[in-house]
Amino acid sequence: MWFQASSGLLLLLLSPCLAVQFREPPAPTRQSTRTPVEGWIDVRLNHFMASDTQTFKMRYYYNDEFAADNIVIVVGGEWQITPGYLTGGLAYELAEKSRAALFYTEHRFYGLTRPFEDTSLPGLAYLTVDQALADLAQFIEYVKSDNFENGRYRNAKVALEGCSYAGSMVTWMRLAYPHLVDAAFSDSGPLYAQEDFPEYLEVITEAIRSQGSEECLTSIQQGMERVVELLGTTNGANQVSQMFRTCSPIDASNALDVATFFWYGITETFAYLVQYARPGQIAQACAALNNNTVSDPAQRLADWITSRPTTQPCVKSKYSDEVTNHRNTSFDSSDATSKSSFPSSRNVYRTKHFARIT
């Protein structure tokens, strides 16, 4: 394998230390007529303490349309899995070419794979990359055992496929469990841990430049400069609150509130655009951001930001509200997924390079 680092010019105001990826990437176009089967396996809560015999149920999907000699596993990341990735796309085509059974595993603490009743802090001690990799190892051993379809895959070769954090996981699985994993395909898997992560937005910038235009980046920069200027006064902050339809008025004297607005209103919105973009969508965004019928660059920026699905019904702008939301330990709370991403972020998201197979 060969890996290549991506880089670019940072133009947005704030640099996130976390990669935005709290939902399943858009499913590929359906190619299969099969409906994948949902399955469950009991996996150990703590793989690294022999005396701890606690288990929980880990969910997976299974499609044996091409099953003969091998296994391809789509590794789930920090999202709830759905069957779509087993009915089309890269892993489906790999399974077809290699005559493989196709599986899709769900990561502990995400979707319906819930080791505990809630996301209270003591339980999150078990949300680590090492434990998640061990879950995959146990899953592979189970599928290749006589306990799964009478040993149908006991001699199968195993290939893993994953993107973003899951892309990191498949790389680490190949290194940590070479006796179980024969091949790994990592798409945009961040591997190099670092405390701050400005390079993530450099990739965002390069994507907007290459698929949009330099004019688009200039418009974004002008809009940001105008927003920063407005936030320098109370009246200007009120104007920004109205333009961007914030959930509560921005308190420009509170640095955490300002940072909250920039994260949810600006940084995360552009990150979602690039991370989930379909062909042509970045160009469409740039067409709106370059709308010359709106003379104020801040208003152009606000018009596009407030049109995005991720900013509905309003842009978050109060830090204390976000702290309260993240203290809700229900798995079904609106912030459960993002909250559960932080305990493992020291190992996963504070990363520098996007590794791509070339």
GROMACS .gro file of C-alpha atoms in nm:
model
  358
    1MET     CA    1   0.000   0.000   0.000
    2TRP     CA    2   0.101   0.357  -0.060
    3PHE     CA    3  -0.038   0.652   0.130
    4GLN     CA    4  -0.050   1.017   0.035
    5ALA     CA    5  -0.106   1.317   0.262
    6SER     CA    6  -0.345   1.591   0.155
    7SER     CA    7  -0.285   1.956   0.240
    8GLY     CA    8  -0.407   2.302   0.149
    9LEU     CA    9  -0.460   2.662   0.250
   10LEU     CA   10  -0.668   2.729   0.562
   11LEU     CA   11  -0.916   3.010   0.512
   12LEU     CA   12  -1.190   2.944   0.767
   13LEU     CA   13  -1.168   3.112   1.105
   14LEU     CA   14  -1.166   2.819   1.347
   15SER     CA   15  -0.967   2.497   1.324
   16PRO     CA   16  -1.154   2.193   1.458
   17CYS     CA   17  -0.959   1.928   1.646
   18LEU     CA   18  -1.224   1.676   1.550
   19ALA     CA   19  -1.314   1.545   1.208
   20VAL     CA   20  -1.686   1.584   1.143
   21GLN     CA   21  -1.834   1.241   1.089
   22PHE     CA   22  -2.125   1.168   1.321
   23ARG     CA   23  -2.356   1.009   1.069
   24GLU     CA   24  -2.328   0.730   0.817
   25PRO     CA   25  -2.187   0.844   0.482
   26PRO     CA   26  -2.453   0.851   0.207
   27ALA     CA   27  -2.527   0.501   0.086
   28PRO     CA   28  -2.412   0.410  -0.267
   29THR     CA   29  -2.652   0.349  -0.552
   30ARG     CA   30  -2.829   0.018  -0.507
   31GLN     CA   31  -2.711  -0.262  -0.734
   32SER     CA   32  -2.836  -0.571  -0.552
   33THR     CA   33  -3.184  -0.720  -0.545
   34ARG     CA   34  -3.106  -0.888  -0.214
   35THR     CA   35  -3.214  -0.751   0.124
   36PRO     CA   36  -2.928  -0.786   0.374
   37VAL     CA   37  -3.006  -0.979   0.690
   38GLU     CA   38  -2.965  -0.818   1.031
   39GLY     CA   39  -2.771  -1.021   1.289
   40TRP     CA   40  -2.638  -0.992   1.641
   41ILE     CA   41  -2.336  -1.135   1.820
   42ASP     CA   42  -2.249  -1.130   2.190
   43VAL     CA   43  -1.908  -0.963   2.227
   44ARG     CA   44  -1.704  -0.904   2.539
   45LEU     CA   45  -1.733  -0.568   2.712
   46ASN     CA   46  -1.368  -0.575   2.820
   47HIS     CA   47  -1.147  -0.784   2.597
   48PHE     CA   48  -0.838  -0.717   2.806
   49MET     CA   49  -0.941  -0.847   3.148
   50ALA     CA   50  -0.997  -1.221   3.161
   51SER     CA   51  -1.200  -1.206   3.482
   52ASP     CA   52  -1.455  -0.968   3.329
   53THR     CA   53  -1.714  -1.189   3.158
   54GLN     CA   54  -1.967  -0.917   3.075
   55THR     CA   55  -2.095  -0.909   2.717
   56PHE     CA   56  -2.323  -0.695   2.503
   57LYS     CA   57  -2.494  -0.744   2.168
   58MET     CA   58  -2.317  -0.607   1.861
   59ARG     CA   59  -2.525  -0.559   1.548
   60TYR     CA   60  -2.425  -0.640   1.191
   61TYR     CA   61  -2.576  -0.684   0.844
   62TYR     CA   62  -2.501  -0.975   0.613
   63ASN     CA   63  -2.540  -1.033   0.238
   64ASP     CA   64  -2.433  -1.371   0.097
   65GLU     CA   65  -2.524  -1.292  -0.264
   66PHE     CA   66  -2.171  -1.370  -0.390
   67ALA     CA   67  -2.055  -1.587  -0.102
   68ALA     CA   68  -1.814  -1.864  -0.193
   69ASP     CA   69  -1.454  -1.839  -0.078
   70ASN     CA   70  -1.394  -1.510   0.104
   71ILE     CA   71  -1.527  -1.241   0.338
   72VAL     CA   72  -1.549  -0.865   0.290
   73ILE     CA   73  -1.639  -0.659   0.597
   74VAL     CA   74  -1.751  -0.298   0.582
   75VAL     CA   75  -1.640  -0.154   0.915
   76GLY     CA   76  -1.884   0.088   1.074
   77GLY     CA   77  -1.758   0.406   1.238
   78GLU     CA   78  -1.924   0.658   1.465
   79TRP     CA   79  -2.271   0.618   1.316
   80GLN     CA   80  -2.574   0.392   1.301
   81ILE     CA   81  -2.538   0.135   1.025
   82THR     CA   82  -2.802   0.071   0.758
   83PRO     CA   83  -2.820  -0.205   0.493
   84GLY     CA   84  -2.740   0.022   0.197
   85TYR     CA   85  -2.364  -0.040   0.203
   86LEU     CA   86  -2.424  -0.411   0.136
   87THR     CA   87  -2.632  -0.351  -0.176
   88GLY     CA   88  -2.396  -0.138  -0.386
   89GLY     CA   89  -2.070   0.052  -0.393
   90LEU     CA   90  -1.706  -0.040  -0.345
   91ALA     CA   91  -1.741  -0.321  -0.090
   92TYR     CA   92  -2.025  -0.477  -0.289
   93GLU     CA   93  -1.812  -0.478  -0.603
   94LEU     CA   94  -1.515  -0.620  -0.412
   95ALA     CA   95  -1.738  -0.898  -0.283
   96GLU     CA   96  -1.859  -0.972  -0.635
   97LYS     CA   97  -1.507  -0.990  -0.780
   98SER     CA   98  -1.365  -1.199  -0.494
   99ARG     CA   99  -1.668  -1.426  -0.448
  100ALA     CA  100  -1.707  -1.306  -0.093
  101ALA     CA  101  -1.974  -1.285   0.171
  102LEU     CA  102  -2.042  -0.925   0.265
  103PHE     CA  103  -2.081  -0.798   0.624
  104TYR     CA  104  -2.129  -0.455   0.783
  105THR     CA  105  -2.042  -0.420   1.152
  106GLU     CA  106  -2.169  -0.158   1.397
  107HIS     CA  107  -1.927   0.015   1.635
  108ARG     CA  108  -1.983  -0.018   2.009
  109PHE     CA  109  -2.188   0.272   2.158
  110TYR     CA  110  -2.335   0.370   1.818
  111GLY     CA  111  -2.666   0.293   1.653
  112LEU     CA  112  -2.832   0.002   1.833
  113THR     CA  113  -2.506  -0.149   1.958
  114ARG     CA  114  -2.537  -0.030   2.316
  115PRO     CA  115  -2.324  -0.189   2.587
  116PHE     CA  116  -2.515  -0.003   2.860
  117GLU     CA  117  -2.855   0.157   2.909
  118ASP     CA  118  -2.715   0.505   2.860
  119THR     CA  119  -2.395   0.698   2.788
  120SER     CA  120  -2.299   0.780   3.145
  121LEU     CA  121  -1.932   0.858   3.191
  122PRO     CA  122  -1.825   0.535   3.372
  123GLY     CA  123  -1.950   0.326   3.079
  124LEU     CA  124  -1.767   0.541   2.826
  125ALA     CA  125  -1.441   0.409   2.971
  126TYR     CA  126  -1.509   0.110   2.744
  127LEU     CA  127  -1.535   0.328   2.434
  128THR     CA  128  -1.179   0.296   2.307
  129VAL     CA  129  -1.023   0.208   1.975
  130ASP     CA  130  -0.852  -0.098   2.122
  131GLN     CA  131  -1.182  -0.239   2.249
  132ALA     CA  132  -1.351  -0.168   1.915
  133LEU     CA  133  -1.073  -0.345   1.724
  134ALA     CA  134  -1.105  -0.642   1.958
  135ASP     CA  135  -1.481  -0.647   1.883
  136LEU     CA  136  -1.394  -0.685   1.515
  137ALA     CA  137  -1.145  -0.961   1.593
  138GLN     CA  138  -1.407  -1.151   1.789
  139PHE     CA  139  -1.657  -1.099   1.507
  140ILE     CA  140  -1.415  -1.238   1.246
  141GLU     CA  141  -1.338  -1.539   1.465
  142TYR     CA  142  -1.710  -1.600   1.505
  143VAL     CA  143  -1.789  -1.582   1.132
  144LYS     CA  144  -1.503  -1.823   1.056
  145SER     CA  145  -1.607  -2.066   1.328
  146ASP     CA  146  -1.836  -2.367   1.311
  147ASN     CA  147  -2.095  -2.165   1.505
  148PHE     CA  148  -2.172  -1.952   1.198
  149GLU     CA  149  -2.351  -2.141   0.922
  150ASN     CA  150  -2.174  -2.466   1.012
  151GLY     CA  151  -1.828  -2.335   0.938
  152ARG     CA  152  -1.908  -2.214   0.587
  153TYR     CA  153  -1.629  -1.955   0.602
  154ARG     CA  154  -1.370  -2.133   0.815
  155ASN     CA  155  -1.104  -2.111   0.540
  156ALA     CA  156  -1.205  -1.771   0.402
  157LYS     CA  157  -0.967  -1.483   0.338
  158VAL     CA  158  -1.081  -1.162   0.508
  159ALA     CA  159  -1.075  -0.810   0.360
  160LEU     CA  160  -1.185  -0.498   0.547
  161GLU     CA  161  -1.309  -0.169   0.400
  162GLY     CA  162  -1.366   0.154   0.588
  163CYS     CA  163  -1.369   0.531   0.546
  164SER     CA  164  -1.270   0.817   0.778
  165TYR     CA  165  -1.229   0.684   1.135
  166ALA     CA  166  -1.336   0.340   1.014
  167GLY     CA  167  -1.061   0.370   0.755
  168SER     CA  168  -0.814   0.411   1.039
  169MET     CA  169  -0.966   0.109   1.208
  170VAL     CA  170  -0.915  -0.121   0.910
  171THR     CA  171  -0.551  -0.012   0.885
  172TRP     CA  172  -0.494  -0.073   1.254
  173MET     CA  173  -0.674  -0.410   1.231
  174ARG     CA  174  -0.434  -0.524   0.960
  175LEU     CA  175  -0.143  -0.425   1.185
  176ALA     CA  176  -0.282  -0.554   1.515
  177TYR     CA  177  -0.448  -0.874   1.389
  178PRO     CA  178  -0.255  -0.983   1.077
  179HIS     CA  179  -0.354  -1.345   1.144
  180LEU     CA  180  -0.721  -1.248   1.101
  181VAL     CA  181  -0.710  -0.977   0.832
  182ASP     CA  182  -0.563  -1.049   0.490
  183ALA     CA  183  -0.632  -0.713   0.324
  184ALA     CA  184  -0.749  -0.365   0.424
  185PHE     CA  185  -0.882  -0.081   0.210
  186SER     CA  186  -0.869   0.254   0.392
  187ASP     CA  187  -1.038   0.555   0.236
  188SER     CA  188  -0.947   0.888   0.401
  189GLY     CA  189  -0.840   0.715   0.720
  190PRO     CA  190  -0.670   0.965   0.959
  191LEU     CA  191  -0.371   0.796   1.118
  192TYR     CA  192  -0.134   1.049   1.273
  193ALA     CA  193  -0.254   1.178   1.612
  194GLN     CA  194  -0.191   1.539   1.706
  195GLU     CA  195  -0.341   1.782   1.956
  196ASP     CA  196  -0.482   2.030   1.703
  197PHE     CA  197  -0.606   1.958   1.353
  198PRO     CA  198  -0.598   2.259   1.119
  199GLU     CA  199  -0.511   2.032   0.828
  200TYR     CA  200  -0.868   1.903   0.821
  201LEU     CA  201  -0.989   2.242   0.703
  202GLU     CA  202  -0.699   2.266   0.461
  203VAL     CA  203  -0.848   1.963   0.286
  204ILE     CA  204  -1.189   2.133   0.295
  205THR     CA  205  -1.034   2.442   0.136
  206GLU     CA  206  -0.865   2.243  -0.140
  207ALA     CA  207  -1.191   2.062  -0.218
  208ILE     CA  208  -1.376   2.393  -0.252
  209ARG     CA  209  -1.096   2.532  -0.471
  210SER     CA  210  -1.078   2.230  -0.702
  211GLN     CA  211  -1.450   2.154  -0.729
  212GLY     CA  212  -1.573   2.511  -0.687
  213SER     CA  213  -1.343   2.801  -0.767
  214GLU     CA  214  -1.090   3.046  -0.631
  215GLU     CA  215  -1.364   3.308  -0.653
  216CYS     CA  216  -1.571   3.096  -0.413
  217LEU     CA  217  -1.291   3.091  -0.156
  218THR     CA  218  -1.249   3.466  -0.191
  219SER     CA  219  -1.621   3.517  -0.129
  220ILE     CA  220  -1.607   3.297   0.183
  221GLN     CA  221  -1.304   3.486   0.314
  222GLN     CA  222  -1.469   3.824   0.254
  223GLY     CA  223  -1.783   3.703   0.428
  224MET     CA  224  -1.586   3.580   0.727
  225GLU     CA  225  -1.393   3.904   0.757
  226ARG     CA  226  -1.719   4.098   0.756
  227VAL     CA  227  -1.874   3.871   1.022
  228VAL     CA  228  -1.570   3.916   1.245
  229GLU     CA  229  -1.592   4.291   1.199
  230LEU     CA  230  -1.962   4.293   1.293
  231LEU     CA  231  -1.901   4.085   1.605
  232GLY     CA  232  -1.682   4.367   1.733
  233THR     CA  233  -1.990   4.564   1.848
  234THR     CA  234  -2.314   4.478   2.024
  235ASN     CA  235  -2.527   4.606   1.737
  236GLY     CA  236  -2.313   4.414   1.490
  237ALA     CA  237  -2.350   4.094   1.692
  238ASN     CA  238  -2.727   4.138   1.688
  239GLN     CA  239  -2.711   4.182   1.312
  240VAL     CA  240  -2.508   3.860   1.274
  241SER     CA  241  -2.761   3.678   1.495
  242GLN     CA  242  -3.043   3.788   1.265
  243MET     CA  243  -2.857   3.715   0.943
  244PHE     CA  244  -2.760   3.362   1.050
  245ARG     CA  245  -3.084   3.290   1.236
  246THR     CA  246  -2.909   3.182   1.556
  247CYS     CA  247  -3.104   2.993   1.821
  248SER     CA  248  -3.025   3.271   2.070
  249PRO     CA  249  -2.860   3.613   2.031
  250ILE     CA  250  -2.481   3.593   2.010
  251ASP     CA  251  -2.307   3.736   2.316
  252ALA     CA  252  -1.998   3.880   2.150
  253SER     CA  253  -1.835   3.935   2.490
  254ASN     CA  254  -1.845   3.559   2.561
  255ALA     CA  255  -1.563   3.388   2.370
  256LEU     CA  256  -1.719   3.043   2.417
  257ASP     CA  257  -2.050   3.158   2.270
  258VAL     CA  258  -1.870   3.311   1.971
  259ALA     CA  259  -1.672   2.990   1.923
  260THR     CA  260  -1.995   2.787   1.943
  261PHE     CA  261  -2.149   3.001   1.667
  262PHE     CA  262  -1.845   2.967   1.443
  263TRP     CA  263  -1.826   2.591   1.497
  264TYR     CA  264  -2.191   2.504   1.436
  265GLY     CA  265  -2.267   2.786   1.195
  266ILE     CA  266  -1.953   2.807   0.982
  267THR     CA  267  -1.690   2.538   1.033
  268GLU     CA  268  -1.918   2.237   1.067
  269THR     CA  269  -2.137   2.349   0.778
  270PHE     CA  270  -1.848   2.362   0.532
  271ALA     CA  271  -1.708   2.037   0.671
  272TYR     CA  272  -2.040   1.860   0.611
  273LEU     CA  273  -2.061   2.003   0.261
  274VAL     CA  274  -1.727   1.855   0.156
  275GLN     CA  275  -1.741   1.535   0.358
  276TYR     CA  276  -2.081   1.428   0.226
  277ALA     CA  277  -2.075   1.598  -0.116
  278ARG     CA  278  -2.210   1.421  -0.420
  279PRO     CA  279  -2.075   1.518  -0.763
  280GLY     CA  280  -2.168   1.877  -0.842
  281GLN     CA  281  -2.282   1.978  -0.494
  282ILE     CA  282  -1.973   2.185  -0.410
  283ALA     CA  283  -2.010   2.372  -0.738
  284GLN     CA  284  -2.375   2.438  -0.655
  285ALA     CA  285  -2.277   2.576  -0.315
  286CYS     CA  286  -2.022   2.804  -0.475
  287ALA     CA  287  -2.282   2.934  -0.717
  288ALA     CA  288  -2.483   3.053  -0.418
  289LEU     CA  289  -2.178   3.189  -0.237
  290ASN     CA  290  -2.080   3.385  -0.549
  291ASN     CA  291  -2.428   3.534  -0.597
  292ASN     CA  292  -2.345   3.886  -0.714
  293THR     CA  293  -2.703   4.004  -0.671
  294VAL     CA  294  -2.629   4.016  -0.296
  295SER     CA  295  -2.368   4.286  -0.240
  296ASP     CA  296  -2.287   4.213   0.127
  297PRO     CA  297  -2.046   3.912   0.145
  298ALA     CA  298  -2.162   3.834   0.500
  299GLN     CA  299  -2.522   3.818   0.381
  300ARG     CA  300  -2.425   3.590   0.091
  301LEU     CA  301  -2.252   3.361   0.339
  302ALA     CA  302  -2.550   3.371   0.576
  303ASP     CA  303  -2.798   3.299   0.296
  304TRP     CA  304  -2.612   2.980   0.204
  305ILE     CA  305  -2.543   2.873   0.564
  306THR     CA  306  -2.908   2.908   0.668
  307SER     CA  307  -3.021   2.704   0.366
  308ARG     CA  308  -2.829   2.396   0.472
  309PRO     CA  309  -3.003   2.097   0.639
  310THR     CA  310  -2.746   2.091   0.922
  311THR     CA  311  -2.835   2.445   1.037
  312GLN     CA  312  -3.208   2.383   1.078
  313PRO     CA  313  -3.413   2.515   1.248
  314CYS     CA  314  -3.148   2.758   1.375
  315VAL     CA  315  -2.772   2.792   1.426
  316LYS     CA  316  -2.651   2.701   1.773
  317SER     CA  317  -2.474   2.987   1.945
  318LYS     CA  318  -2.484   2.935   2.323
  319TYR     CA  319  -2.207   2.729   2.478
  320SER     CA  320  -2.390   2.661   2.805
  321ASP     CA  321  -2.681   2.506   2.611
  322GLU     CA  322  -2.441   2.268   2.439
  323VAL     CA  323  -2.290   2.166   2.772
  324THR     CA  324  -2.640   2.089   2.900
  325ASN     CA  325  -2.724   1.890   2.588
  326HIS     CA  326  -2.406   1.684   2.618
  327ARG     CA  327  -2.490   1.601   2.977
  328ASN     CA  328  -2.800   1.417   2.858
  329THR     CA  329  -2.694   1.053   2.884
  330SER     CA  330  -2.979   0.904   2.680
  331PHE     CA  331  -2.871   0.710   2.372
  332ASP     CA  332  -3.165   0.870   2.194
  333SER     CA  333  -3.071   1.230   2.274
  334SER     CA  334  -2.987   1.458   1.982
  335ASP     CA  335  -2.623   1.489   2.092
  336ALA     CA  336  -2.565   1.126   2.196
  337THR     CA  337  -2.349   1.046   1.894
  338SER     CA  338  -2.124   1.352   1.915
  339LYS     CA  339  -2.088   1.310   2.289
  340SER     CA  340  -1.981   0.948   2.250
  341SER     CA  341  -1.713   1.051   2.002
  342PHE     CA  342  -1.508   1.253   2.246
  343PRO     CA  343  -1.372   0.982   2.484
  344SER     CA  344  -1.192   0.809   2.198
  345SER     CA  345  -1.102   1.131   2.019
  346ARG     CA  346  -0.759   1.141   2.179
  347ASN     CA  347  -0.673   0.837   1.971
  348VAL     CA  348  -0.891   0.887   1.667
  349TYR     CA  349  -0.979   1.237   1.558
  350ARG     CA  350  -0.691   1.460   1.656
  351THR     CA  351  -0.515   1.367   1.342
  352LYS     CA  352  -0.304   1.518   1.070
  353HIS     CA  353  -0.296   1.313   0.753
  354PHE     CA  354  -0.571   1.170   0.538
  355ALA     CA  355  -0.429   0.838   0.422
  356ARG     CA  356  -0.543   0.724   0.081
  357ILE     CA  357  -0.449   0.417  -0.113
  358THR     CA  358  -0.299   0.523  -0.446
   0.00000   0.00000   0.00000
